[in-house]
Amino acid sequence: METHILVIDQGTTSTRSIVFDRNFTPVASAQREFPQSFPHPGWVEHDPRHLWETSLATMRDALARSGLTAADIAAIGIANQRETTLLWDRQTGEPIAPAIVWQDRRTADLCNRLTAEGCEGLVAERSGLLIDPYFSATKIGWLLDNVPGARCRAERGALAFGTVDTFLLWQLTGGAVHATDATNAARTMLFDIHSGVWDEDLLRLFQIPAAILPEVRDTAGAFGTAAVTWLGREVPVLAMVGDQQASLVGQACFSPGLAKATYGTGAFMLLNTGDARPCSRHRLLTTIAYQWDGKRTYALEGSIFSAGSTVQWLRDSLGIITTAAESTRLAAEADDDQPVYLVPAFTGLGAPHWRSDARATLSGLTRGTTRREIARAALESVGYQTLDLLEAMRADMLDAGLEGAEAVIRVDGGMSDSDWTMQFIADVLGNPVDRPVVRETTALGAAFLAGWRAGLYGGPEEFARNWHLDRRFSPEMADDRRSSKIKGWRHAVAQALHAQD
């Protein structure tokens, strides 16, 4: 009897697969990291084979650890790193180049030129996005122009484009299905989020042949069947969703005004806006939160490029910590009288600045500064950037005549395990921060969507009733201290931006 859901959670640095039971409880999981490639400054690549091989291996491992077989799996759900761009041969399924990762900045000059030419209005109006190397369109164009023969092959329909979800689906179905969902399509800079179709004007602007594009489907629905070869039995794929939208669903943010923040390699805040599509005046993104039964729900999104990766920098580049958890201990021991600020613009600054040319700065250093103060500055930078996003979201909602974000922000991701960091975020926001019992909200969101369509789970209302609070972090910092620290942060950001002007 089919009683469980299998989720592939394909992330930026690792792939996990998790088995969920009919009570939304994870019963077994497996995880495998894969290599990151940085062939030139600002470039970030993945080997597409690693994305597929780790997905297949973790699916098999998770099933084995659960004591189940494919006969027990009602459906597969896929959650994935967004924007990361792949091109492959339709006949052989072989990628023609490494995947260009969402963090990659190689197309910054092209994006700057298009912005200078006045193209940003069209892009924002149709796609809800800003012109930035972050999104897929200019990555596709770079591959077509720099891989020998790629553009000719694309124009005659010999190549297929996909974000990671599409590539994994192609592999799972043996090349039978070339499709994506609305949340992933909305991150390409080629999709009209109002009408729900690939936009001809955007395709022309970025010189992308329509022949390479996947079909766009609901976030929860039929995506084909995983071939018997992979798990020993055919299993339907019933959900595909970008990782940040998956965590919005996993946090049960189904009502307008509910917001979540996910702290992983980067950090991402999404605010459900319902049917409304506010046009951001504060350089946030308007995106699709989810789509089912052909109906789209929208969200405002702010992206922080460096969150967990800032802690990795402390460990791997500076060598001042040996584990991520050590950063929390050091931060708690830091001298409060030393206001050190780290602006972690290692790959530029995301929302609300969108400055791909910005570079990281560490300011406020004295002879008394130690690794403790630097660790604290790294963790505090996540809170300050969250504040920047929340203030921009509230301003956009006010401009649009909509009710603002709820007072409480729901948090998840690896960094949410740090009590110190979550308390600082609550302090600097001046708002409570809620951490759920189940932290694997990205996988949970994909599991719910697949299980709902498989008939294993009830609808969104039932799922929301099963969201449970682990801990609420309430603001404790004095107002004058909060104001002083925020003022220092904004001065540090201004210095970082001015250094590049």
mmCIF file of C-alpha atoms in Angstrom, residues 95-381:
data_model
loop_
_atom_site.group_PDB
_atom_site.id
_atom_site.type_symbol
_atom_site.label_atom_id
_atom_site.label_comp_id
_atom_site.label_asym_id
_atom_site.label_seq_id
_atom_site.Cartn_x
_atom_site.Cartn_y
_atom_site.Cartn_z
ATOM 1 C CA PRO A 95 24.776 18.226 -20.931
ATOM 2 C CA ILE A 96 26.764 20.403 -23.326
ATOM 3 C CA ALA A 97 28.553 22.332 -20.547
ATOM 4 C CA PRO A 98 28.739 22.663 -16.772
ATOM 5 C CA ALA A 99 25.657 24.048 -15.066
ATOM 6 C CA ILE A 100 25.936 27.793 -14.387
ATOM 7 C CA VAL A 101 24.915 28.254 -10.748
ATOM 8 C CA TRP A 102 22.582 30.989 -9.496
ATOM 9 C CA GLN A 103 25.517 32.657 -7.677
ATOM 10 C CA ASP A 104 27.496 33.070 -10.907
ATOM 11 C CA ARG A 105 28.218 36.674 -11.968
ATOM 12 C CA ARG A 106 29.858 36.209 -15.383
ATOM 13 C CA THR A 107 27.083 38.052 -17.235
ATOM 14 C CA ALA A 108 27.252 41.190 -15.067
ATOM 15 C CA ASP A 109 28.524 43.388 -17.919
ATOM 16 C CA LEU A 110 25.672 42.329 -20.207
ATOM 17 C CA CYS A 111 23.138 42.986 -17.456
ATOM 18 C CA ASN A 112 24.600 46.429 -16.821
ATOM 19 C CA ARG A 113 24.426 47.244 -20.533
ATOM 20 C CA LEU A 114 20.784 46.155 -20.809
ATOM 21 C CA THR A 115 19.914 48.226 -17.754
ATOM 22 C CA ALA A 116 21.714 51.259 -19.219
ATOM 23 C CA GLU A 117 19.716 50.778 -22.428
ATOM 24 C CA GLY A 118 16.485 51.108 -20.468
ATOM 25 C CA CYS A 119 15.357 47.485 -20.617
ATOM 26 C CA GLU A 120 14.685 47.073 -16.897
ATOM 27 C CA GLY A 121 11.127 48.406 -17.115
ATOM 28 C CA LEU A 122 10.048 45.724 -19.600
ATOM 29 C CA VAL A 123 11.732 42.962 -17.623
ATOM 30 C CA ALA A 124 10.221 44.074 -14.309
ATOM 31 C CA GLU A 125 6.727 44.548 -15.753
ATOM 32 C CA ARG A 126 6.592 41.107 -17.411
ATOM 33 C CA SER A 127 8.723 38.887 -15.167
ATOM 34 C CA GLY A 128 8.600 40.729 -11.831
ATOM 35 C CA LEU A 129 12.402 40.543 -11.711
ATOM 36 C CA LEU A 130 15.315 42.943 -12.040
ATOM 37 C CA ILE A 131 17.991 42.528 -14.695
ATOM 38 C CA ASP A 132 20.706 40.618 -12.881
ATOM 39 C CA PRO A 133 23.139 37.740 -13.553
ATOM 40 C CA TYR A 134 21.335 35.848 -10.771
ATOM 41 C CA PHE A 135 18.538 34.810 -13.128
ATOM 42 C CA SER A 136 18.640 32.260 -15.932
ATOM 43 C CA ALA A 137 18.157 34.308 -19.118
ATOM 44 C CA THR A 138 21.660 35.735 -19.493
ATOM 45 C CA LYS A 139 23.201 32.428 -18.364
ATOM 46 C CA ILE A 140 21.385 30.664 -21.213
ATOM 47 C CA GLY A 141 22.585 33.292 -23.666
ATOM 48 C CA TRP A 142 26.162 32.929 -22.440
ATOM 49 C CA LEU A 143 26.076 29.148 -23.019
ATOM 50 C CA LEU A 144 24.553 29.562 -26.483
ATOM 51 C CA ASP A 145 27.257 32.057 -27.479
ATOM 52 C CA ASN A 146 30.265 30.383 -25.868
ATOM 53 C CA VAL A 147 29.764 26.650 -26.397
ATOM 54 C CA PRO A 148 30.749 25.931 -30.018
ATOM 55 C CA GLY A 149 27.734 25.255 -32.200
ATOM 56 C CA ALA A 150 25.248 25.623 -29.338
ATOM 57 C CA ARG A 151 23.156 28.422 -30.802
ATOM 58 C CA CYS A 152 22.675 26.645 -34.125
ATOM 59 C CA ARG A 153 21.729 23.413 -32.359
ATOM 60 C CA ALA A 154 19.309 25.302 -30.106
ATOM 61 C CA GLU A 155 17.582 27.049 -32.995
ATOM 62 C CA ARG A 156 16.907 23.766 -34.755
ATOM 63 C CA GLY A 157 15.487 22.229 -31.578
ATOM 64 C CA ALA A 158 18.339 19.856 -30.809
ATOM 65 C CA LEU A 159 18.990 21.240 -27.306
ATOM 66 C CA ALA A 160 16.837 21.469 -24.192
ATOM 67 C CA PHE A 161 17.063 24.092 -21.460
ATOM 68 C CA GLY A 162 16.119 23.542 -17.890
ATOM 69 C CA THR A 163 16.654 24.646 -14.352
ATOM 70 C CA VAL A 164 17.625 21.806 -12.017
ATOM 71 C CA ASP A 165 14.042 20.544 -11.568
ATOM 72 C CA THR A 166 13.608 20.134 -15.309
ATOM 73 C CA PHE A 167 16.928 18.335 -15.690
ATOM 74 C CA LEU A 168 16.135 15.899 -12.876
ATOM 75 C CA LEU A 169 12.661 15.258 -14.300
ATOM 76 C CA TRP A 170 14.170 14.554 -17.713
ATOM 77 C CA GLN A 171 16.525 12.012 -16.138
ATOM 78 C CA LEU A 172 13.828 10.415 -13.966
ATOM 79 C CA THR A 173 11.443 9.957 -16.893
ATOM 80 C CA GLY A 174 14.128 8.774 -19.305
ATOM 81 C CA GLY A 175 13.712 11.890 -21.446
ATOM 82 C CA ALA A 176 9.954 11.434 -21.774
ATOM 83 C CA VAL A 177 9.019 14.737 -20.108
ATOM 84 C CA HIS A 178 10.532 18.193 -20.629
ATOM 85 C CA ALA A 179 8.651 20.373 -18.155
ATOM 86 C CA THR A 180 9.011 22.791 -15.270
ATOM 87 C CA ASP A 181 6.608 24.391 -12.826
ATOM 88 C CA ALA A 182 5.468 27.995 -12.574
ATOM 89 C CA THR A 183 7.704 28.854 -9.590
ATOM 90 C CA ASN A 184 10.855 27.828 -11.435
ATOM 91 C CA ALA A 185 9.757 29.368 -14.743
ATOM 92 C CA ALA A 186 9.221 32.646 -12.878
ATOM 93 C CA ARG A 187 12.947 32.772 -12.034
ATOM 94 C CA THR A 188 14.247 32.668 -15.597
ATOM 95 C CA MET A 189 13.594 36.340 -16.550
ATOM 96 C CA LEU A 190 11.752 34.946 -19.603
ATOM 97 C CA PHE A 191 8.315 34.194 -18.128
ATOM 98 C CA ASP A 192 5.294 36.501 -17.989
ATOM 99 C CA ILE A 193 4.059 35.987 -14.423
ATOM 100 C CA HIS A 194 0.745 37.717 -15.221
ATOM 101 C CA SER A 195 -0.381 35.567 -18.149
ATOM 102 C CA GLY A 196 1.623 32.470 -17.203
ATOM 103 C CA VAL A 197 3.427 31.989 -20.535
ATOM 104 C CA TRP A 198 6.913 32.380 -21.966
ATOM 105 C CA ASP A 199 7.133 35.984 -23.117
ATOM 106 C CA GLU A 200 8.034 36.618 -26.766
ATOM 107 C CA ASP A 201 9.441 40.091 -26.089
ATOM 108 C CA LEU A 202 11.740 38.801 -23.356
ATOM 109 C CA LEU A 203 12.873 35.912 -25.549
ATOM 110 C CA ARG A 204 13.738 38.457 -28.241
ATOM 111 C CA LEU A 205 15.538 40.742 -25.789
ATOM 112 C CA PHE A 206 17.770 37.962 -24.460
ATOM 113 C CA GLN A 207 18.003 36.173 -27.834
ATOM 114 C CA ILE A 208 16.711 32.842 -26.530
ATOM 115 C CA PRO A 209 15.132 30.376 -29.015
ATOM 116 C CA ALA A 210 11.694 29.229 -27.846
ATOM 117 C CA ALA A 211 12.496 25.710 -29.086
ATOM 118 C CA ILE A 212 14.685 24.979 -26.051
ATOM 119 C CA LEU A 213 12.096 25.876 -23.413
ATOM 120 C CA PRO A 214 10.182 23.378 -21.240
ATOM 121 C CA GLU A 215 6.424 23.189 -20.828
ATOM 122 C CA VAL A 216 5.219 25.063 -17.730
ATOM 123 C CA ARG A 217 2.852 23.192 -15.403
ATOM 124 C CA ASP A 218 1.174 23.635 -12.015
ATOM 125 C CA THR A 219 3.411 23.356 -8.950
ATOM 126 C CA ALA A 220 1.331 20.415 -7.739
ATOM 127 C CA GLY A 221 0.197 18.073 -10.494
ATOM 128 C CA ALA A 222 1.234 15.351 -12.912
ATOM 129 C CA PHE A 223 4.853 15.563 -14.138
ATOM 130 C CA GLY A 224 5.221 12.067 -15.543
ATOM 131 C CA THR A 225 6.561 8.871 -14.033
ATOM 132 C CA ALA A 226 9.993 7.919 -12.771
ATOM 133 C CA ALA A 227 11.192 4.959 -14.823
ATOM 134 C CA VAL A 228 11.268 1.492 -13.233
ATOM 135 C CA THR A 229 15.056 1.465 -13.771
ATOM 136 C CA TRP A 230 15.732 3.868 -10.942
ATOM 137 C CA LEU A 231 13.796 2.556 -7.936
ATOM 138 C CA GLY A 232 12.598 -0.852 -9.096
ATOM 139 C CA ARG A 233 9.059 0.366 -9.779
ATOM 140 C CA GLU A 234 7.445 3.243 -11.608
ATOM 141 C CA VAL A 235 6.546 6.139 -9.278
ATOM 142 C CA PRO A 236 4.609 9.273 -10.311
ATOM 143 C CA VAL A 237 6.210 12.689 -9.932
ATOM 144 C CA LEU A 238 3.427 14.932 -8.588
ATOM 145 C CA ALA A 239 5.188 18.108 -7.455
ATOM 146 C CA MET A 240 8.050 20.340 -8.558
ATOM 147 C CA VAL A 241 8.786 23.597 -6.806
ATOM 148 C CA GLY A 242 11.652 26.050 -6.378
ATOM 149 C CA ASP A 243 13.284 25.628 -2.982
ATOM 150 C CA GLN A 244 12.253 28.997 -1.538
ATOM 151 C CA GLN A 245 8.648 28.625 -2.591
ATOM 152 C CA ALA A 246 8.739 25.077 -1.207
ATOM 153 C CA SER A 247 9.722 26.418 2.205
ATOM 154 C CA LEU A 248 6.942 29.054 2.001
ATOM 155 C CA VAL A 249 4.514 26.149 1.538
ATOM 156 C CA GLY A 250 6.298 24.089 4.204
ATOM 157 C CA GLN A 251 5.826 26.974 6.651
ATOM 158 C CA ALA A 252 2.089 26.990 5.811
ATOM 159 C CA CYS A 253 2.239 30.618 4.635
ATOM 160 C CA PHE A 254 -0.942 30.303 2.571
ATOM 161 C CA SER A 255 -2.541 33.611 3.588
ATOM 162 C CA PRO A 256 -1.562 37.089 2.351
ATOM 163 C CA GLY A 257 0.748 38.793 4.853
ATOM 164 C CA LEU A 258 2.437 35.610 6.089
ATOM 165 C CA ALA A 259 6.211 35.643 5.599
ATOM 166 C CA LYS A 260 9.065 33.219 6.010
ATOM 167 C CA ALA A 261 12.849 33.568 5.939
ATOM 168 C CA THR A 262 15.116 30.665 5.018
ATOM 169 C CA TYR A 263 18.765 30.748 6.056
ATOM 170 C CA GLY A 264 20.948 28.451 3.999
ATOM 171 C CA THR A 265 23.882 29.223 1.685
ATOM 172 C CA GLY A 266 22.069 32.460 0.991
ATOM 173 C CA ALA A 267 18.969 33.740 2.738
ATOM 174 C CA PHE A 268 15.579 34.378 1.222
ATOM 175 C CA MET A 269 12.480 36.077 2.562
ATOM 176 C CA LEU A 270 9.118 35.583 0.870
ATOM 177 C CA LEU A 271 5.896 37.394 1.746
ATOM 178 C CA ASN A 272 2.623 35.954 0.444
ATOM 179 C CA THR A 273 0.658 38.691 -1.387
ATOM 180 C CA GLY A 274 -2.239 36.507 -2.580
ATOM 181 C CA ASP A 275 -3.726 37.567 -5.919
ATOM 182 C CA ALA A 276 -1.961 40.932 -5.794
ATOM 183 C CA ARG A 277 1.207 41.552 -7.786
ATOM 184 C CA PRO A 278 2.735 44.638 -6.170
ATOM 185 C CA CYS A 279 5.286 46.384 -8.357
ATOM 186 C CA SER A 280 8.234 46.903 -6.043
ATOM 187 C CA ARG A 281 9.621 50.415 -5.728
ATOM 188 C CA HIS A 282 12.293 49.176 -3.347
ATOM 189 C CA ARG A 283 14.059 46.717 -5.658
ATOM 190 C CA LEU A 284 12.413 43.557 -4.405
ATOM 191 C CA LEU A 285 11.133 40.837 -6.697
ATOM 192 C CA THR A 286 7.539 39.969 -7.495
ATOM 193 C CA THR A 287 7.373 36.254 -8.094
ATOM 194 C CA ILE A 288 5.001 33.292 -8.200
ATOM 195 C CA ALA A 289 4.579 31.706 -4.775
ATOM 196 C CA TYR A 290 2.808 28.621 -6.130
ATOM 197 C CA GLN A 291 0.279 27.591 -8.754
ATOM 198 C CA TRP A 292 -2.324 24.880 -8.591
ATOM 199 C CA ASP A 293 -5.425 24.226 -10.673
ATOM 200 C CA GLY A 294 -4.142 26.938 -13.003
ATOM 201 C CA LYS A 295 -4.408 29.664 -10.349
ATOM 202 C CA ARG A 296 -1.310 31.624 -9.427
ATOM 203 C CA THR A 297 -0.556 33.040 -5.974
ATOM 204 C CA TYR A 298 2.149 35.713 -5.772
ATOM 205 C CA ALA A 299 4.849 36.783 -3.338
ATOM 206 C CA LEU A 300 7.347 39.548 -2.739
ATOM 207 C CA GLU A 301 10.864 38.171 -2.398
ATOM 208 C CA GLY A 302 14.136 39.528 -1.147
ATOM 209 C CA SER A 303 17.379 37.643 -1.656
ATOM 210 C CA ILE A 304 20.506 37.724 0.489
ATOM 211 C CA PHE A 305 23.445 36.267 -1.399
ATOM 212 C CA SER A 306 25.601 35.349 1.616
ATOM 213 C CA ALA A 307 24.274 33.861 4.858
ATOM 214 C CA GLY A 308 25.547 30.377 5.656
ATOM 215 C CA SER A 309 28.274 30.906 3.079
ATOM 216 C CA THR A 310 29.595 33.737 5.274
ATOM 217 C CA VAL A 311 30.141 31.232 8.088
ATOM 218 C CA GLN A 312 31.784 28.882 5.577
ATOM 219 C CA TRP A 313 34.143 31.743 4.708
ATOM 220 C CA LEU A 314 35.129 32.054 8.372
ATOM 221 C CA ARG A 315 35.901 28.342 8.419
ATOM 222 C CA ASP A 316 37.372 27.617 4.990
ATOM 223 C CA SER A 317 39.055 30.881 4.001
ATOM 224 C CA LEU A 318 39.976 32.634 7.242
ATOM 225 C CA GLY A 319 40.409 29.443 9.256
ATOM 226 C CA ILE A 320 39.206 31.087 12.485
ATOM 227 C CA ILE A 321 36.625 28.366 13.234
ATOM 228 C CA THR A 322 36.614 24.630 12.635
ATOM 229 C CA THR A 323 32.837 24.065 12.669
ATOM 230 C CA ALA A 324 29.855 26.267 11.888
ATOM 231 C CA ALA A 325 28.549 25.779 15.434
ATOM 232 C CA GLU A 326 31.743 27.334 16.801
ATOM 233 C CA SER A 327 30.758 30.692 15.320
ATOM 234 C CA THR A 328 27.772 30.872 17.671
ATOM 235 C CA ARG A 329 29.928 30.213 20.738
ATOM 236 C CA LEU A 330 32.449 32.851 19.687
ATOM 237 C CA ALA A 331 29.727 35.409 18.972
ATOM 238 C CA ALA A 332 28.292 34.931 22.443
ATOM 239 C CA GLU A 333 31.745 35.636 23.932
ATOM 240 C CA ALA A 334 32.445 38.759 21.840
ATOM 241 C CA ASP A 335 33.094 42.174 23.386
ATOM 242 C CA ASP A 336 29.917 44.250 23.062
ATOM 243 C CA ASP A 337 31.964 47.445 23.169
ATOM 244 C CA GLN A 338 33.641 46.646 19.828
ATOM 245 C CA PRO A 339 31.195 47.426 16.979
ATOM 246 C CA VAL A 340 32.659 45.365 14.132
ATOM 247 C CA TYR A 341 30.612 45.122 10.916
ATOM 248 C CA LEU A 342 30.969 42.596 8.103
ATOM 249 C CA VAL A 343 29.181 43.424 4.856
ATOM 250 C CA PRO A 344 29.337 39.977 3.169
ATOM 251 C CA ALA A 345 29.246 41.067 -0.474
ATOM 252 C CA PHE A 346 31.429 38.165 -1.614
ATOM 253 C CA THR A 347 29.334 37.793 -4.792
ATOM 254 C CA GLY A 348 27.755 41.241 -4.713
ATOM 255 C CA LEU A 349 24.821 42.518 -2.676
ATOM 256 C CA GLY A 350 21.285 41.276 -3.298
ATOM 257 C CA ALA A 351 18.055 43.008 -2.376
ATOM 258 C CA PRO A 352 17.355 45.804 -1.893
ATOM 259 C CA HIS A 353 20.671 47.043 -3.345
ATOM 260 C CA TRP A 354 21.270 44.704 -6.310
ATOM 261 C CA ARG A 355 24.897 45.653 -6.765
ATOM 262 C CA SER A 356 26.787 42.860 -8.471
ATOM 263 C CA ASP A 357 29.975 44.962 -8.331
ATOM 264 C CA ALA A 358 29.916 45.366 -4.536
ATOM 265 C CA ARG A 359 32.601 43.509 -2.576
ATOM 266 C CA ALA A 360 32.796 42.456 1.046
ATOM 267 C CA THR A 361 34.130 44.801 3.715
ATOM 268 C CA LEU A 362 35.088 44.298 7.354
ATOM 269 C CA SER A 363 35.076 47.548 9.313
ATOM 270 C CA GLY A 364 35.452 48.793 12.866
ATOM 271 C CA LEU A 365 38.614 46.786 13.567
ATOM 272 C CA THR A 366 40.956 47.761 16.398
ATOM 273 C CA ARG A 367 44.002 46.152 17.995
ATOM 274 C CA GLY A 368 41.584 44.575 20.442
ATOM 275 C CA THR A 369 39.506 42.861 17.761
ATOM 276 C CA THR A 370 39.628 39.062 17.939
ATOM 277 C CA ARG A 371 38.043 36.215 16.044
ATOM 278 C CA ARG A 372 35.134 36.451 18.488
ATOM 279 C CA GLU A 373 34.113 39.891 17.221
ATOM 280 C CA ILE A 374 34.569 38.823 13.602
ATOM 281 C CA ALA A 375 32.366 35.750 14.158
ATOM 282 C CA ARG A 376 29.727 37.942 15.788
ATOM 283 C CA ALA A 377 29.854 40.379 12.861
ATOM 284 C CA ALA A 378 29.339 37.482 10.430
ATOM 285 C CA LEU A 379 26.217 36.253 12.213
ATOM 286 C CA GLU A 380 24.869 39.751 12.806
ATOM 287 C CA SER A 381 25.165 40.525 9.097
#
